[in-house]
Amino acid sequence: MPRAIPPKREPALGYCPATDQPFPLEFDTRVHRLPGRMPQPAVLPRISVVICTRDRPDTIGSALDSVAAQDYPDFDVLVVDQSRGDETERIVEATSRRFPRIRLLRLRTPGLSRAYNAGIREASADLVAFTDDDVVAPAGWLRSIAHAFAEHPAVGLLYGQVLVAPELEARENRDGVTPALTIPRREILDRAHGFRVFGMGANFAARRSLFERVGDFDEVLGGGGPLQSSQDFDFVYRVFKAGESTLLEPDVVVYHHGFRSFAEWPATMRSYGIGVGGFCFKHVRLGDLYATWLLCRFLAAGTARVGKRLLTRRPVGDHRTYLSHIFAGMRRSLRFRIDRPRRLYITAEHT
C-alpha cells in the first residue's frame, strides 16, 4: 500500500492527508471510532457503479478496466460521459464489447453533480458506488463496499480512502500533488456520534434509499457548476442534517492518478474556496447555526494559515487564494434562490 503522506515538504493546499489537513475537514473529535474488521455478508447484493467523466480519454480506459475486473459476482457499470468530443465514447464502447455489463450515458450539459444525479436515476441496483475517471480500483473494491454495508445496516452513505497511485509517489510534493483522502480508522458520522465535513468523490457509495430520503446532489455546486466544488461536503452535511449516518471505511480503497503540478494549484484553490463558501453560505442563509459555525471555522483556519506564513516570511499564495475565494463563493451564493425543504440551490431548470 503506498504512503499517503510523502514527507518531503509541506503539502500543497487541497491535499488531504489525515495528519496534516490543509483545510479543516475535521471539526468534531467526538466522532465514534469503530474497531475490528468487516464480516462476510451471507448474500452479496447487486451493485451499480457510476463513473462520471469529461474529456479524460487518457485515463478512462484504465479506470474502466479496473472496475470491470472486480472479483464481485453481481454488478454493472454506468459511464456518464460529458465530454466535448467522441474519443471517450469510443473507448467506452470498445471496453463494453469485452465487458457487456458496461453502459454509456451521454450528457451534453456539463456539471459533476448533474452527472451524479443522472447516474443515480439510471442505476439499476440498490447499492450505488461511485469512482472517478482517473482512479484505479483494486479487485476487492466492490466486495469491501458490500461487506461494510452488511456490517452497518443503518448506514446510508460510505466514504473510502483515495490513496496516491504507487507510480506517482516519487513525484509527490516535488513536482506537484495528487489529491488524496486517508482514513486512519473506521468511524461513524451522525448526530449520535459527531460530525466532520468530509468527502471526496473518487470513492464513495450509498444505498438508493438514502437518495430518496436526502435528495439529489446540488447541481449549482461541484465541478462544472457555478460554484465549482464542495458538492461532496454539501451532500454529507445534508445526510447529517437528515439524521442519517455516514461510514468512513479504511478498508475501501482506490488509487488516484490525478496528479496536478504546482502550477495548476492556484486554479484548484480558487475552485475549492468558491465551493466551500457556496456550500456553507447556502445553509447559513437557511438560518443554520451549525453551518454558520462551520463557515467561521473555515475562515478562521484559513486566516490563521495566511497569518502564520506572513509571520514566518513564507509565500502565502495558495492559502490566500483559497481564503479570498471562500468570500467569493459566499457572494456568488446570493445569485441563487434556495429550495428550503430540500436544501438545494434552485437553478433555471428547476424554476
PDB file of C-alpha atoms in Angstrom, residues 1-7 162-170 182 253-256:
ATOM      1  CA  MET A   1       0.000   0.000   0.000  1.00  0.00           C
ATOM      2  CA  PRO A   2       1.511   3.358  -0.912  1.00  0.00           C
ATOM      3  CA  ARG A   3       2.399   6.038   1.581  1.00  0.00           C
ATOM      4  CA  ALA A   4      -0.382   8.598   1.515  1.00  0.00           C
ATOM      5  CA  ILE A   5       1.687  11.353   3.137  1.00  0.00           C
ATOM      6  CA  PRO A   6       5.057  11.990   1.445  1.00  0.00           C
ATOM      7  CA  PRO A   7       7.412  13.639   3.968  1.00  0.00           C
ATOM      8  CA  VAL A 162      -8.330   7.656  -2.015  1.00  0.00           C
ATOM      9  CA  LEU A 163      -4.602   6.952  -2.000  1.00  0.00           C
ATOM     10  CA  VAL A 164      -1.847   8.205  -4.263  1.00  0.00           C
ATOM     11  CA  ALA A 165      -1.106   5.731  -7.052  1.00  0.00           C
ATOM     12  CA  PRO A 166       2.220   3.983  -6.282  1.00  0.00           C
ATOM     13  CA  GLU A 167       3.816   5.085  -9.541  1.00  0.00           C
ATOM     14  CA  LEU A 168       3.230   8.746  -8.636  1.00  0.00           C
ATOM     15  CA  GLU A 169       4.832   8.642  -5.190  1.00  0.00           C
ATOM     16  CA  ALA A 170       8.266   9.696  -6.404  1.00  0.00           C
ATOM     17  CA  THR A 182      -6.813   8.983   4.024  1.00  0.00           C
ATOM     18  CA  VAL A 253      -9.515   1.791  -1.102  1.00  0.00           C
ATOM     19  CA  VAL A 254      -8.853   3.168  -4.586  1.00  0.00           C
ATOM     20  CA  TYR A 255      -5.693   4.666  -6.119  1.00  0.00           C
ATOM     21  CA  HIS A 256      -5.734   8.133  -7.640  1.00  0.00           C
TER      22      HIS A 256
END
